[in-house]
Every structure is written in structure tokens, then in C-alpha cells.
mmCIF file of C-alpha atoms in Angstrom:
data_model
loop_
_atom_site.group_PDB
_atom_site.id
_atom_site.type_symbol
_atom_site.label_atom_id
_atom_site.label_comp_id
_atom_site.label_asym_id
_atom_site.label_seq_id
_atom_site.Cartn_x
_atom_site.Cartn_y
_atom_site.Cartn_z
ATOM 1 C CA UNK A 108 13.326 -35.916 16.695
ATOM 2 C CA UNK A 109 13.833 -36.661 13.171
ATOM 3 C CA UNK A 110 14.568 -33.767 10.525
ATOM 4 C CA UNK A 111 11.719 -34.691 8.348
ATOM 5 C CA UNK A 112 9.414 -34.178 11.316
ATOM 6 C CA UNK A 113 10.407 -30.614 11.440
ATOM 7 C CA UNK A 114 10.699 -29.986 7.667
ATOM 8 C CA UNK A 115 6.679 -31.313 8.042
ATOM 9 C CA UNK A 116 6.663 -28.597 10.803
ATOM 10 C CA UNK A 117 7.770 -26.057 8.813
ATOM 11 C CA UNK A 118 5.942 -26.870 5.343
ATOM 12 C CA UNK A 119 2.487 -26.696 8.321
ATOM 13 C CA UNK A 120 3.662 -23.408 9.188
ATOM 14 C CA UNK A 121 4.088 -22.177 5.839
ATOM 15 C CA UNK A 122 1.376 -23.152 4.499
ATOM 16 C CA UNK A 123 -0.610 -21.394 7.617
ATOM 17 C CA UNK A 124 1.199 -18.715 6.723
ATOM 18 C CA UNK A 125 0.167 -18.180 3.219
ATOM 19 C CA UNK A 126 -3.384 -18.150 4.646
ATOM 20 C CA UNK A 127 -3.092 -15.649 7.014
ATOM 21 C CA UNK A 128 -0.547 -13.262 6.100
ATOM 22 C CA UNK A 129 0.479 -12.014 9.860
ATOM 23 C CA UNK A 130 4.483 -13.111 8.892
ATOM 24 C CA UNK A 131 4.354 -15.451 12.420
ATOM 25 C CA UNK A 132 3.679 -18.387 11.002
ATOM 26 C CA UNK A 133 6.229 -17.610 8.433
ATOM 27 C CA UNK A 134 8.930 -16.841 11.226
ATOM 28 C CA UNK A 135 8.063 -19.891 12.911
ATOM 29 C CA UNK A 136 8.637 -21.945 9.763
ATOM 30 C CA UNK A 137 11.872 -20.517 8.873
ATOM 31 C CA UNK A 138 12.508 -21.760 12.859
ATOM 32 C CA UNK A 139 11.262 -24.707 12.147
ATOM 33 C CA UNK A 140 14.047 -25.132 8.844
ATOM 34 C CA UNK A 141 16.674 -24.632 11.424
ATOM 35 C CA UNK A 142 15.931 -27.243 13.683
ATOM 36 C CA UNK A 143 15.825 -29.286 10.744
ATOM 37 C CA UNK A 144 18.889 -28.176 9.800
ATOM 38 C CA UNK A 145 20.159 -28.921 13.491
ATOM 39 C CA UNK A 146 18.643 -32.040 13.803
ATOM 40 C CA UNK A 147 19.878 -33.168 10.188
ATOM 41 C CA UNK A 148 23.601 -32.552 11.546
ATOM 42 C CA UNK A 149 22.850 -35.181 14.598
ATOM 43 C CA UNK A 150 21.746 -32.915 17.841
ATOM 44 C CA UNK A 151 19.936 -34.050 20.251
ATOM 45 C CA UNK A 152 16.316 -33.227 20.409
ATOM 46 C CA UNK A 153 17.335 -31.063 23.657
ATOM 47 C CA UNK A 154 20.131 -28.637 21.251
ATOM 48 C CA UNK A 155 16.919 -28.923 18.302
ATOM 49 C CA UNK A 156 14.380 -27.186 20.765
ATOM 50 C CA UNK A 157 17.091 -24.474 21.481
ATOM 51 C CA UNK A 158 17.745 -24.129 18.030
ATOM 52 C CA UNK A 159 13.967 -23.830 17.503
ATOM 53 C CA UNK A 160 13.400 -21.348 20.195
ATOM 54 C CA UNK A 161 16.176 -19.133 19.619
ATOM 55 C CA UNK A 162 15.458 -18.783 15.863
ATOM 56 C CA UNK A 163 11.771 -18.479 16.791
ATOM 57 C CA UNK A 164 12.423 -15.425 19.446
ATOM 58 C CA UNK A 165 14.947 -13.887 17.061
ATOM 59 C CA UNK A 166 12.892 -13.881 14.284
ATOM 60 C CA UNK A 167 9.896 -12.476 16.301
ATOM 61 C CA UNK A 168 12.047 -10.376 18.347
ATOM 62 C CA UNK A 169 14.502 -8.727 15.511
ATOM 63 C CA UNK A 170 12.753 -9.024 12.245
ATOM 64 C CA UNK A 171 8.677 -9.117 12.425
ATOM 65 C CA UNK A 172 9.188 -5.393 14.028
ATOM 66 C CA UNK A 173 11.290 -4.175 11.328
ATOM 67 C CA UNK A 174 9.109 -5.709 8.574
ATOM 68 C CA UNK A 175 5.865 -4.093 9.834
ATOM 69 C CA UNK A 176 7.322 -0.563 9.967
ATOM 70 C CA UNK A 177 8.302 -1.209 6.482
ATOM 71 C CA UNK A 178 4.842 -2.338 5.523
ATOM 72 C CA UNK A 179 2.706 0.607 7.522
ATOM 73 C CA UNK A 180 5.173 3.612 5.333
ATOM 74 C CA UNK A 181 3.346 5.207 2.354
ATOM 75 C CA UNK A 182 4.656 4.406 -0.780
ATOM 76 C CA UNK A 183 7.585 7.235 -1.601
ATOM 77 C CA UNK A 184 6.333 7.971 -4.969
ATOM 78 C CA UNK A 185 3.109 8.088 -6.580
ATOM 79 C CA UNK A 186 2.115 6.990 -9.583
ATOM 80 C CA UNK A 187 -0.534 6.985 -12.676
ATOM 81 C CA UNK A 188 -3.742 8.666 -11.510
ATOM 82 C CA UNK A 189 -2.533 9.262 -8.214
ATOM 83 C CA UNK A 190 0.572 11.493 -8.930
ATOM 84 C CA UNK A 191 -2.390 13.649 -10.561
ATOM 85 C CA UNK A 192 -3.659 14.552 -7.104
ATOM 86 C CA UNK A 193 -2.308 18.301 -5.725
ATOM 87 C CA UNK A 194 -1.818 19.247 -9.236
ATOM 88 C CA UNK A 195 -2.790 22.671 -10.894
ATOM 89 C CA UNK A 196 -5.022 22.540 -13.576
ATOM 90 C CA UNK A 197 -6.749 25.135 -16.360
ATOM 91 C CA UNK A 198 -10.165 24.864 -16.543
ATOM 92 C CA UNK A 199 -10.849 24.832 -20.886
ATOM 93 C CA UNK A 200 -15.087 24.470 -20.473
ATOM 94 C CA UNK A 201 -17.180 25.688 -17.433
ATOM 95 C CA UNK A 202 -16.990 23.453 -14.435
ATOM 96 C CA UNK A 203 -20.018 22.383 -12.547
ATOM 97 C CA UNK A 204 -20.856 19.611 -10.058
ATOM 98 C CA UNK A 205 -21.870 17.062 -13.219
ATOM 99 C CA UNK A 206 -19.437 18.481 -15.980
ATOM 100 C CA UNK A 207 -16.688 20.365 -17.390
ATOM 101 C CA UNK A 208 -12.860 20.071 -18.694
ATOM 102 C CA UNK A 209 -9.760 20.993 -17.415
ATOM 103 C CA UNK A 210 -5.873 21.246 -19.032
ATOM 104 C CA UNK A 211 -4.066 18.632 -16.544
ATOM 105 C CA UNK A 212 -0.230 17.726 -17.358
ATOM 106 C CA UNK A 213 -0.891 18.636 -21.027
ATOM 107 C CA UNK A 214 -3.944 16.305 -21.013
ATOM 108 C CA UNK A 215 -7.191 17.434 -21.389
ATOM 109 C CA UNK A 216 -9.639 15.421 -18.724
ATOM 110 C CA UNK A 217 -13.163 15.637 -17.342
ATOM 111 C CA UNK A 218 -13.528 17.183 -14.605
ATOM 112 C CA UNK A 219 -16.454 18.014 -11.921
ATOM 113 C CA UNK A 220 -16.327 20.768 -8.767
ATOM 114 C CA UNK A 221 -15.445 19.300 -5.796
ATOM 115 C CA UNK A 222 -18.443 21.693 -3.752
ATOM 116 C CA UNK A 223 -21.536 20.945 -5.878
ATOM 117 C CA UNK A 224 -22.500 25.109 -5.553
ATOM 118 C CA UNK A 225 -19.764 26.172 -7.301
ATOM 119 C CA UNK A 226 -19.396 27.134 -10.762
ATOM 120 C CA UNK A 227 -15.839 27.378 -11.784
ATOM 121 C CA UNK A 228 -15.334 29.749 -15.484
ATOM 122 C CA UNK A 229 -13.281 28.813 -17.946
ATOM 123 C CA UNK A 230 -9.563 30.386 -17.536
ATOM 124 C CA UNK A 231 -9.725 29.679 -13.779
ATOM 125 C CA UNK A 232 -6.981 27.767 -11.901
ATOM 126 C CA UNK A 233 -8.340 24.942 -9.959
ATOM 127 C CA UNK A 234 -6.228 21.904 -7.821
ATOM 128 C CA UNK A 235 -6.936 18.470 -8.404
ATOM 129 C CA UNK A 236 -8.430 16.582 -5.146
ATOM 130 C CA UNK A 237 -8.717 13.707 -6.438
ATOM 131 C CA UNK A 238 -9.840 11.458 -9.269
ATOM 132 C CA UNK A 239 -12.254 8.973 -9.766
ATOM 133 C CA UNK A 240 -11.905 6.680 -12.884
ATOM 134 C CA UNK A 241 -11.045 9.331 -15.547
ATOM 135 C CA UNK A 242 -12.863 12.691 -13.660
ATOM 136 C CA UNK A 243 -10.679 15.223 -11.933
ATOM 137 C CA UNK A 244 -12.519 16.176 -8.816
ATOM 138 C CA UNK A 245 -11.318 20.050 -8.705
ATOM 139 C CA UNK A 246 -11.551 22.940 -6.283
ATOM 140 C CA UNK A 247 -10.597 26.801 -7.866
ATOM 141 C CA UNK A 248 -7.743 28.087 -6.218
ATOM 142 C CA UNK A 249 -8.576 31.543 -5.631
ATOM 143 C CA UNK A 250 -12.556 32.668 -4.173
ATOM 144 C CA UNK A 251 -15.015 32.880 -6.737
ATOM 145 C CA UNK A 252 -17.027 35.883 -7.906
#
């Protein structure tokens, strides 16, 4: 088989790839450069299957495993908003469930109670749960009176 006919094989493949995202298709393409490859040096169509299959399993063997671990892990740090979230914050104007302000990081932000019942004094410690556009979505950190 002529190389071009596998360098067509593997532009197919990639381009399937870039559609779906799954990183076989991709594999398969980068199998389908090395038959190329083989078949570009003058082997047989026999040696350019092997080639093909060997890359192929090797690639879906060895590396798609390793690359999906890597893509299921959480991102080691967090950033912007989201390093916010577990924080300790300082409440500086009453918290309810539709208002208040808190002293985050040195910043001050908006801020709303995280159980709808509670109202959360000024001077009270509260943890950030989360934040939604530019609200802090707090809880108080000790029982309220």
C-alpha cells in the first residue's frame, strides 16, 4: 500500500478525532503515521499492517490508560473565585438569606447565609461554601444565639 494512502488514513482519523475527543481516533492516527512511515521506507504491505497494529495496540494499550487517569485528577491548585471556597471570613453588615457583607482575604464581598433561617451578626466568623458570581455563600462557624 502506498504511504500517501495511510497519511489519508491518518489525516481521516485525526480529523475524527478532533470531533469526538475520546483520544482513539487520535491513537489510531498516530498508527496510521507509522505505517506511513514504514511503508515510505519500502515494506511490504504485510510488515505495514504489523507496524499499524503494533503501534495501534501500544498506543491503546500503554498510553490512552495513562492519559485518562491524568484527565479524571482534580486540578492541584485552585484558583480565582474558587481558592475562596473553605475560607474564614468576618461578617462587617448583618447576614441574611438576600444580603449582607463579609471581610474575605482583605476584600470586602457580598455575601448571603447559606441556610435561609439564619441570621448571622456582624463580628461573627462564618466559612465560605461557595460563591456564585461575586456573593459569598457563608455558613457561621460556631451555633447561633
Amino acid at each position: 500500500m502506498p504511504w500517501f494512502v495511510w497519511l489519508l488514513a491518518a489525516a481521516a482519523l485525526g480529523a475524527a478525532e478532533f470531533f469526538t475527543l475520546t483520544l482513539v481516533f487520535g491513537l489510531l492516527a498516530g498508527a496510521a503515521l507509522v505505517a506511513a512511515v514504514v511503508a515510505g521506507v519500502g515494506i511490504g504491505v504485510v510488515g505495514q499492517l504489523v507496524a499499524f497494529g503494533a503501534a495501534a495496540a501500544a498506543g491503546l494499550v500503554i498510553v490512552r490508560p495513562i492519559a485518562q487517569r491524568h484527565t479524571a485528577q482534580q486540578p492541584i491548585t485552585r484558583e480565582g473565585s474558587d481558592a475562596l471556597i473553605g475560607k474564614r471570613a468576618e461578617v462587617l453588615q448583618e447576614v441574611t438569606a438576600t444580603r449582607g457583607l463579609i471581610k474575605l482575604s482583605g476584600e470586602e464581598w457580598s455575601a448571603r447565609a447559606l441556610d435561609e433561617s439564619h441570621v448571622i451578626p456582624v463580628g461573627a466568623l462564618v466559612d465560605v461554601m461557595e460563591i456564585e458570581g461575586a456573593t459569598a455563600i457563608v455558613h457561621p462557624r460556631e451555633l447561633l444565639p
